Short mmCIF file of C-alpha atoms in Angstrom, two decimals:
data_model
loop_
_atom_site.label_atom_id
_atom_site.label_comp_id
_atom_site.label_asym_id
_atom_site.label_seq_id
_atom_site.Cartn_x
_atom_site.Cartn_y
_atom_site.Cartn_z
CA UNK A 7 61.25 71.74 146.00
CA UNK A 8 63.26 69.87 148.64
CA UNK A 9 66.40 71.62 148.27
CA UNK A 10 65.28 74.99 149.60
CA UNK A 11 65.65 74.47 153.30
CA UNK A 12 69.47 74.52 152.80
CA UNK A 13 69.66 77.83 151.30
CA UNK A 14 70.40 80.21 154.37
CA UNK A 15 72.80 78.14 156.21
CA UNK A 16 74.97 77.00 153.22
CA UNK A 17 74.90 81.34 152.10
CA UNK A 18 76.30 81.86 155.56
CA UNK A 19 79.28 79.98 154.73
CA UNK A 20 82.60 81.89 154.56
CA UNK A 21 83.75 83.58 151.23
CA UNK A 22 87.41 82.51 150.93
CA UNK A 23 87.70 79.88 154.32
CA UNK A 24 91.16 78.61 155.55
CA UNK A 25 91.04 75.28 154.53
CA UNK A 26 91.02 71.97 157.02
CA UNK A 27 89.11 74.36 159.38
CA UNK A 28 86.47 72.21 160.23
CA UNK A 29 84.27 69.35 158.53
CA UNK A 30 81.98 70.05 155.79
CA UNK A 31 77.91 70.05 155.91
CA UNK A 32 75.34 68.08 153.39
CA UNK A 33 73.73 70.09 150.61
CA UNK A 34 70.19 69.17 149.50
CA UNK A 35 69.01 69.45 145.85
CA UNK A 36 66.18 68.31 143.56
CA UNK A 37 65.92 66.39 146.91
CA UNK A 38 69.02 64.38 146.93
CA UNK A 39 71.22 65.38 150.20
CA UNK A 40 74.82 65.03 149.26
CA UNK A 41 76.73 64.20 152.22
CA UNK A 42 80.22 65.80 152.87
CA UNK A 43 83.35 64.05 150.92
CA UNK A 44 80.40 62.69 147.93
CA UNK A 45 80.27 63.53 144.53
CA UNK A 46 76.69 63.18 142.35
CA UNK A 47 75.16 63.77 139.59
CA UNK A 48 71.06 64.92 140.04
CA UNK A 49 68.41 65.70 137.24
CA UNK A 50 66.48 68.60 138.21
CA UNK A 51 62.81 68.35 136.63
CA UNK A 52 61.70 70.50 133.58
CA UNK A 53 58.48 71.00 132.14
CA UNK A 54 58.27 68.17 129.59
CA UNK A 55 57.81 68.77 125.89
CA UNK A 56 54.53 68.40 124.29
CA UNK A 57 55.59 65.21 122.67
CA UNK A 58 55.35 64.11 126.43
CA UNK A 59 59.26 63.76 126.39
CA UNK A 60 60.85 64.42 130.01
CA UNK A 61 63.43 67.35 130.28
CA UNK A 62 65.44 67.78 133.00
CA UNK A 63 68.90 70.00 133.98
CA UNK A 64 71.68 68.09 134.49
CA UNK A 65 73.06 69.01 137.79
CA UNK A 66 77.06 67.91 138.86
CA UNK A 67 77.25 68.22 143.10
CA UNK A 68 81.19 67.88 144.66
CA UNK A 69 80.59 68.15 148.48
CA UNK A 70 84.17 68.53 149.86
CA UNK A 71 85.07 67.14 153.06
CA UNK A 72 86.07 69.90 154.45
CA UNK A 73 83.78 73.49 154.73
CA UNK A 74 84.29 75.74 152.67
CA UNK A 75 82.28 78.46 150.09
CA UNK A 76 79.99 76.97 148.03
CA UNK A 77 79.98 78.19 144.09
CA UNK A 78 77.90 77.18 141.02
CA UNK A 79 79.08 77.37 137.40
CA UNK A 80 76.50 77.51 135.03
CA UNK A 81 76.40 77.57 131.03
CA UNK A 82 74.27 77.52 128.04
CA UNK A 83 71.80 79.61 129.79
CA UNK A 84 71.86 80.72 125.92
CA UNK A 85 71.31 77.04 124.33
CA UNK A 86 73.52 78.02 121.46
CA UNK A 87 76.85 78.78 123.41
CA UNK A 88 78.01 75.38 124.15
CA UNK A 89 82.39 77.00 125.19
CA UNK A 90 81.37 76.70 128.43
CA UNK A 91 80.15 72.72 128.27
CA UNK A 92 83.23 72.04 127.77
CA UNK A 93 84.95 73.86 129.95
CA UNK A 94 82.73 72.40 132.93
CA UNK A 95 83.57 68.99 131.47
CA UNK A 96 87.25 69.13 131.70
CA UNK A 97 86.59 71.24 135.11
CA UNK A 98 84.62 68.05 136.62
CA UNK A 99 87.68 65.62 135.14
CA UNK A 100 89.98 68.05 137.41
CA UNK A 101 91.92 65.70 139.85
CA UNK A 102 92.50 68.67 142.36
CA UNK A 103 89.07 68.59 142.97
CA UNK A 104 89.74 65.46 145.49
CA UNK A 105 90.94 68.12 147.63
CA UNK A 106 87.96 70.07 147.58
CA UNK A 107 86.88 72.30 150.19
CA UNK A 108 83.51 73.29 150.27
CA UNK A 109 81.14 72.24 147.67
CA UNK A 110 81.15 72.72 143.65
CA UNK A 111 77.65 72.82 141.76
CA UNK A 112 78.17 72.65 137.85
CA UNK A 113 75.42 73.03 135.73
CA UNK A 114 76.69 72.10 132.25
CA UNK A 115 73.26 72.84 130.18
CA UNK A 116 70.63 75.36 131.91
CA UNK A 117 68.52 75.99 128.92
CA UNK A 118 68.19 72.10 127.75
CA UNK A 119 65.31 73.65 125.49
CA UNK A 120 67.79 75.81 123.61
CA UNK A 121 70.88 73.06 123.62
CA UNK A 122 68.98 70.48 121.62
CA UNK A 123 67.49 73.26 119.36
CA UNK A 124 70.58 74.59 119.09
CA UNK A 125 69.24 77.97 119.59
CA UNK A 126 69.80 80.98 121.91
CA UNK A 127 66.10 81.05 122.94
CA UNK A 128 63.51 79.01 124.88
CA UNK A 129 60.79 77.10 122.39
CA UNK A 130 58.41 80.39 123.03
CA UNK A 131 61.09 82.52 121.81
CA UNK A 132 62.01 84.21 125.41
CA UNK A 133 65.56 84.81 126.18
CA UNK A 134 66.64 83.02 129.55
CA UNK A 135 68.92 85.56 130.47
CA UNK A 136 66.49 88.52 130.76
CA UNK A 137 63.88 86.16 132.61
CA UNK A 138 65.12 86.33 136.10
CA UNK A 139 64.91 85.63 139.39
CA UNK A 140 62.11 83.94 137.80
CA UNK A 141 58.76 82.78 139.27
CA UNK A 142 56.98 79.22 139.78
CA UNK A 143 53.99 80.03 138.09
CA UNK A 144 55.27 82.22 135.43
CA UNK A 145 56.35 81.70 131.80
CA UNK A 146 57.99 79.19 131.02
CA UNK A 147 61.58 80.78 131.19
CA UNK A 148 60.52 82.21 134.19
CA UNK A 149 59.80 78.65 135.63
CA UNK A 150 63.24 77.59 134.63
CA UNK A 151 64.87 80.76 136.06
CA UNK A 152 63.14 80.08 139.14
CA UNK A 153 64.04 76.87 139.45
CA UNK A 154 68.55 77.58 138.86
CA UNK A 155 67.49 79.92 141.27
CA UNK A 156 65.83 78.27 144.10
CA UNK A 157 67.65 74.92 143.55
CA UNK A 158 71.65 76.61 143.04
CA UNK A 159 71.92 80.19 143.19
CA UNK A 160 70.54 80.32 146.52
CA UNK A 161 72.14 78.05 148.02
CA UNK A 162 76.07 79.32 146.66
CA UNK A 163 78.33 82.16 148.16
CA UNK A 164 80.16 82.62 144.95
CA UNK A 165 79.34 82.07 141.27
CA UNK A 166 80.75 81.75 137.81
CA UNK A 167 78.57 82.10 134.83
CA UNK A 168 79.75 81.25 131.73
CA UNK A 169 78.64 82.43 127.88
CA UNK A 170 80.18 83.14 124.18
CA UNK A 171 78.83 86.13 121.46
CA UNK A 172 75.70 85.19 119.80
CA UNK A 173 75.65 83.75 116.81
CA UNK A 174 77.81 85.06 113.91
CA UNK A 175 79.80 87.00 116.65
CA UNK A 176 83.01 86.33 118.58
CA UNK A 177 84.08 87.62 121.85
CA UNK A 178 87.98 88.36 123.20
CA UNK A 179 87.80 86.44 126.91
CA UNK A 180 87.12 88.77 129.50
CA UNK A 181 85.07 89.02 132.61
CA UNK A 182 82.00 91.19 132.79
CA UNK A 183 81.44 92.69 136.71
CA UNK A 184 79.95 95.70 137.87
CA UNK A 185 82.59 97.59 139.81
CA UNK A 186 80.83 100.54 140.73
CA UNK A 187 77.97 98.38 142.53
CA UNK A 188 80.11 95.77 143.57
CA UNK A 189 84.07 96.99 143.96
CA UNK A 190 84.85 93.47 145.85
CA UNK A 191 84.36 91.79 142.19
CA UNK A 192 87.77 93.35 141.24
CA UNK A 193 89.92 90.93 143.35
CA UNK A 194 88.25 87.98 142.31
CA UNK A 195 88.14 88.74 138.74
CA UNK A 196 92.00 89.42 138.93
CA UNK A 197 92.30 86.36 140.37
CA UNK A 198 90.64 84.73 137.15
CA UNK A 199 93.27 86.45 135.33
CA UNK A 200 91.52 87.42 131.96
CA UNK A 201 93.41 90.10 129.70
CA UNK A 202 89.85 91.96 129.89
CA UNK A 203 88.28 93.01 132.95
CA UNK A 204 85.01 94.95 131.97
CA UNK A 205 83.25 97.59 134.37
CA UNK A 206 79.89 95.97 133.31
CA UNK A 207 76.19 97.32 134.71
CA UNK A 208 73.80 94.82 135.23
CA UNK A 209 70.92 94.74 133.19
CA UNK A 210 67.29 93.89 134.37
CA UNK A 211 66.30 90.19 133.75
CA UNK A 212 69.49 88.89 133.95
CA UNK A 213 71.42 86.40 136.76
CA UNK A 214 73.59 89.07 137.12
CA UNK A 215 71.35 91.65 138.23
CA UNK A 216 69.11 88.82 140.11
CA UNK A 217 71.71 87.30 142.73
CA UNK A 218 71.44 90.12 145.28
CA UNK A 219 74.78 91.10 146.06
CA UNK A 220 76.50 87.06 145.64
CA UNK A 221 80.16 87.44 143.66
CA UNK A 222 79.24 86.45 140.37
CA UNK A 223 81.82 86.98 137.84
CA UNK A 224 80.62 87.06 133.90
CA UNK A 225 83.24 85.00 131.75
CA UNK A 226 82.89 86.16 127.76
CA UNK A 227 84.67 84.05 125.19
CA UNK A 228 84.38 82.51 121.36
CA UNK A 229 81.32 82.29 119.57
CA UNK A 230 78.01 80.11 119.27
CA UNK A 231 78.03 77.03 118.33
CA UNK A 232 82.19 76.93 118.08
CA UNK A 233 84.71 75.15 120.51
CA UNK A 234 87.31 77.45 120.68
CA UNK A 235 90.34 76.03 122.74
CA UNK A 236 91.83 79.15 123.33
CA UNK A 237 88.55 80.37 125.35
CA UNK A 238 88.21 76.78 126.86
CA UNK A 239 91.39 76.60 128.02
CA UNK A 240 91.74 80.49 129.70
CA UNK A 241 88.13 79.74 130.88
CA UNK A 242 88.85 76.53 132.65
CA UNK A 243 92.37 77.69 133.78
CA UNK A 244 90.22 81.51 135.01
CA UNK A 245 87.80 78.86 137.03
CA UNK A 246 90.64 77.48 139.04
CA UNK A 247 92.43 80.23 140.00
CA UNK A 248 89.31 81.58 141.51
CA UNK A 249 88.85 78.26 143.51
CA UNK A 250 92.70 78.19 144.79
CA UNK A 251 91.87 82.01 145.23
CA UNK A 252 89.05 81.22 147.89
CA UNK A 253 91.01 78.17 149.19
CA UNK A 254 88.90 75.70 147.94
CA UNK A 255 91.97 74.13 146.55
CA UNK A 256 95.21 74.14 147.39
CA UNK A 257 97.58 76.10 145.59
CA UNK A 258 99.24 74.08 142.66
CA UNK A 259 102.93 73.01 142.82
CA UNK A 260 103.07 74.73 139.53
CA UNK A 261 101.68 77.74 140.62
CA UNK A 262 103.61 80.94 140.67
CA UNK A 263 102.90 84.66 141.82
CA UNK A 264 102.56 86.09 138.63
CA UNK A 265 99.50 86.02 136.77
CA UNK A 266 98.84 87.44 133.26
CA UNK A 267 98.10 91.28 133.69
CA UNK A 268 93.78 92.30 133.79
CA UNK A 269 93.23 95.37 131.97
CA UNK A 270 90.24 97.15 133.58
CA UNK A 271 88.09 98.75 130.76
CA UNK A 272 85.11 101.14 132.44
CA UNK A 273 83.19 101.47 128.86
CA UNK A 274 82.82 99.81 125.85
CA UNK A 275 81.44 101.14 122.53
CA UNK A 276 79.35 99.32 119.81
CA UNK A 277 80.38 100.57 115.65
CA UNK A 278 77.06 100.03 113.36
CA UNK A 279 77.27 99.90 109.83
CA UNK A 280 76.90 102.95 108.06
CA UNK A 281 75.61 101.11 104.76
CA UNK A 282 74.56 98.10 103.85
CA UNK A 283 76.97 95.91 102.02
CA UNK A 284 79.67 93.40 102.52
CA UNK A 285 82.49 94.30 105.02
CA UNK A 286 86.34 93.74 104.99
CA UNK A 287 87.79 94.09 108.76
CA UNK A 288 91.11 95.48 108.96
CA UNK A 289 91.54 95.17 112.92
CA UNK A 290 92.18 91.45 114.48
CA UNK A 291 90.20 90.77 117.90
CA UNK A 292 92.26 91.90 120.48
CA UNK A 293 93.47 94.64 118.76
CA UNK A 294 94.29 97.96 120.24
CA UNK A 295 92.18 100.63 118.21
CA UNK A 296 93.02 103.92 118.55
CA UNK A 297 90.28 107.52 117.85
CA UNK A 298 89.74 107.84 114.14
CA UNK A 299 91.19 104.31 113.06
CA UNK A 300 89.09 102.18 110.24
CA UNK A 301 88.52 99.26 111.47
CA UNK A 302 86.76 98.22 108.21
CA UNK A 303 85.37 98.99 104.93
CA UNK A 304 82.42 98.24 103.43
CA UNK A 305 81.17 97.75 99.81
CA UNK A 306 78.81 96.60 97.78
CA UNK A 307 78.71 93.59 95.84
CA UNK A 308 80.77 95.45 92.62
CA UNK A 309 83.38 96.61 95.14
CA UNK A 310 81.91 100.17 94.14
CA UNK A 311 79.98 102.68 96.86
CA UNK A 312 82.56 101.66 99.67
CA UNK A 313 82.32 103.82 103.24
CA UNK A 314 84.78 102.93 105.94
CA UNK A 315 83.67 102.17 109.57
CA UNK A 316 86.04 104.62 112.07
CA UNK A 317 86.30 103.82 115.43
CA UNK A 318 85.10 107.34 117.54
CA UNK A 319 87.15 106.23 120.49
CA UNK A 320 90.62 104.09 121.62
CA UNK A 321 90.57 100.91 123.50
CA UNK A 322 90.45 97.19 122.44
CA UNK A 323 88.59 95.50 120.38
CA UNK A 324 86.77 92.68 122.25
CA UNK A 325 83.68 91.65 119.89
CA UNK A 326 83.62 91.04 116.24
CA UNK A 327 81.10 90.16 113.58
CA UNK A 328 82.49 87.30 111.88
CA UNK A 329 79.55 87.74 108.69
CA UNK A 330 81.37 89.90 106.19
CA UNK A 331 77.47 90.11 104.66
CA UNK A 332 75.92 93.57 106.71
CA UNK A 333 72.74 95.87 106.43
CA UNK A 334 73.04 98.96 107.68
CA UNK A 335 72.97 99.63 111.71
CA UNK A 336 73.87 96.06 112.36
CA UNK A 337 76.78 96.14 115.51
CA UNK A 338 79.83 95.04 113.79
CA UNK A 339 82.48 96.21 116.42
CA UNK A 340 82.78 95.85 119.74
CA UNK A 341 85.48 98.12 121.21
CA UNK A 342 86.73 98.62 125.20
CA UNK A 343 87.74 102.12 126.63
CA UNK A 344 89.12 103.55 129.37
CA UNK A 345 91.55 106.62 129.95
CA UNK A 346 95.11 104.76 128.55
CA UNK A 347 95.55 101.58 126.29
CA UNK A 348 99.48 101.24 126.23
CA UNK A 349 98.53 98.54 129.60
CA UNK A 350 95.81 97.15 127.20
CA UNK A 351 98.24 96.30 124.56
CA UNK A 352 100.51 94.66 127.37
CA UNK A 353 97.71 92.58 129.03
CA UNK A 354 96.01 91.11 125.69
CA UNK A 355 99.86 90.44 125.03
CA UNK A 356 100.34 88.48 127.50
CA UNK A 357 97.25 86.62 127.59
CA UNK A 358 97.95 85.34 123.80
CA UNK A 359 101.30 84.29 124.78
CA UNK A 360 100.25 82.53 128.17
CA UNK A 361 97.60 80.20 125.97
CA UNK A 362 99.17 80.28 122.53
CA UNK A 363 102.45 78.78 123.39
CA UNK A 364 101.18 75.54 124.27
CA UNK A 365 99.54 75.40 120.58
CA UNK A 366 102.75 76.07 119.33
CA UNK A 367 104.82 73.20 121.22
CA UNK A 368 102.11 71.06 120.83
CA UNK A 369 102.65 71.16 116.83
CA UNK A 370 106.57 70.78 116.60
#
């Protein structure tokens, strides 16, 4: 494709730039150049349907006027985890994006295939996100991977991806980054400000593990096929920060030092269900668990042959099973550690009373 020639110089663009430093470059894609102070919207091709309908990814370009690091957010690379449309919709509405520096890509819909389906998967049943970097000849997902890839990854300094729990499961909001490999993620997922910061290793076949060493930070929050405006709102709020972090904006008037504390979790833990039955949760997400606490029981149907699922470690509970209906070894329970929670309790705290308040006013 067209776009690819831009890839190395636009990479060697500056991480976090000062801004007003000097004039901004054109970025080709799908083979549209966007000249500097533009904003448009591109189709990238697909492979059609076999009804012979067209597909294509719907592409949103901001080419500031000034340079500046280029970043891509992305969602629905799972069709059915729409939290992240939305928050790229109000994102692109942002008026403080007339002051961009640099360039914005937003990808609203990666896996079209999956959107209309309203499914997780591709139509062959492959899972996007364990597909890449993708090749043009391949599968496929692996043509579709190659093309985000080739068309926006490579030609971005920074990234934000964005996804919910599968279906039938929520997720607290928190960022997913792997420290260990990559201990430069920290700052800019502090900057996001999520009550959850987990120490996340990448697994093969994902864009995580596929950008070679860009900043991509993970955000996690809500559930498929569910607007929750909690997770939209910390998830378009996260997004900014990070921009205003690398000076692609200016810092808001509003704006003041203090930021909702991260909690930095280096493990999490799955529960499974011990039986098969229906279950009763007892712990909220975002609840601090602690060694040897029941975080639910389960029964069966005559409220008879009940077991209780205990939590083997402390931490916080960031995923949940929202089916109460279970067979045994399903994951049910999602649960956070790290050496201490009494800063968990603090940071998930403050998080809740950062977004919730607005609900609150907004009813009186």
């Amino acid at each position: 494709m067209e776009g690819k020639s831009t890839g190395s110089s636009d990479k060697a663009r500056s991480r976090a730039g000062t801004r007003g430093a000097k004039r901004n470059t054109a970025i080709s894609i799908g083979g549209v150049e966007v000249q500097p102070g533009e904003r448009c919207y591109i189709d990238l091709p697909l492979p059609p349907l076999y009804t012979h309908t067209s597909v294509a990814m719907p592409v949103h370009v901001i080419n500031g006027k000034q340079a500046g690091p280029a970043m891509f957010v992305t969602a629905a690379i799972h069709g059915d985890e729409i939290n992240g449309i939305e928050i790229i919709r109000r994102l692109l509405a942002t008026k403080a994006l007339s002051r961009l520096a640099g360039t914005l890509i937003a990808v609203p819909v990666v896996n079209v295939y999956g959107f209309v389906s309203q499914s997780r998967y591709l139509p062959d049943r492959r899972d996007l996100n364990r597909s890449f970097p993708g090749s043009e000849k391949g599968s496929m997902a692996a043509r579709l991977a190659d093309t985000l890839m080739s068309e926006i990854v490579d030609k971005c300094t920074h990234g934000i991806d964005l996804h919910t729990a599968a279906e039938g499961r929520a997720n607290l909001p928190q960022i997913r980054a792997d420290l260990e490999k990559h201990p430069e993620l920290q700052k800019l997922a502090e900057a996001f400000s999520p009550p959850i910061l987990l120490d996340s290793p990448t697994r093969e076949g994902t864009l995580r593990d596929a950008i070679d060493g860009l900043p991509l930070l993970l955000y996690e929050a809500g559930e498929a096929l569910r607007f929750d405006d909690l997770a939209i709102r910390a998830g378009l709020k996260g997004i900014l920060n990070v921009m205003r972090y690398l000076n692609m904006l200016p810092q808001s008037a509003k704006q003041t030092d203090k930021r909702s504390k991260t909690w930095i979790a280096n493990n999490s833990v799955w529960m499974r269900a011990p039986q098969s039955g229906i279950l009763r949760s007892r712990v909220p997400l975002g609840g601090i668990v602690t060694e040897d606490m029941t975080l639910g029981l389960i029964s069966d149907p005559f409220g008879e042959a009940e077991q209780a699922v205990v939590s083997p470690v402390s931490g916080v509970l960031i995923g949940i099973t929202k089916l109460p209906l279970v067979h045994e070894g399903e994951a049910l329970y999602h649960v956070a550690t790290t050496k201490s929670t009494s800063s968990a309790a603090e940071a998930v705290d403050e998080f809740h009373l950062e977004y919730e308040q607005p609900v609150i006013k907004r009813l009186k």
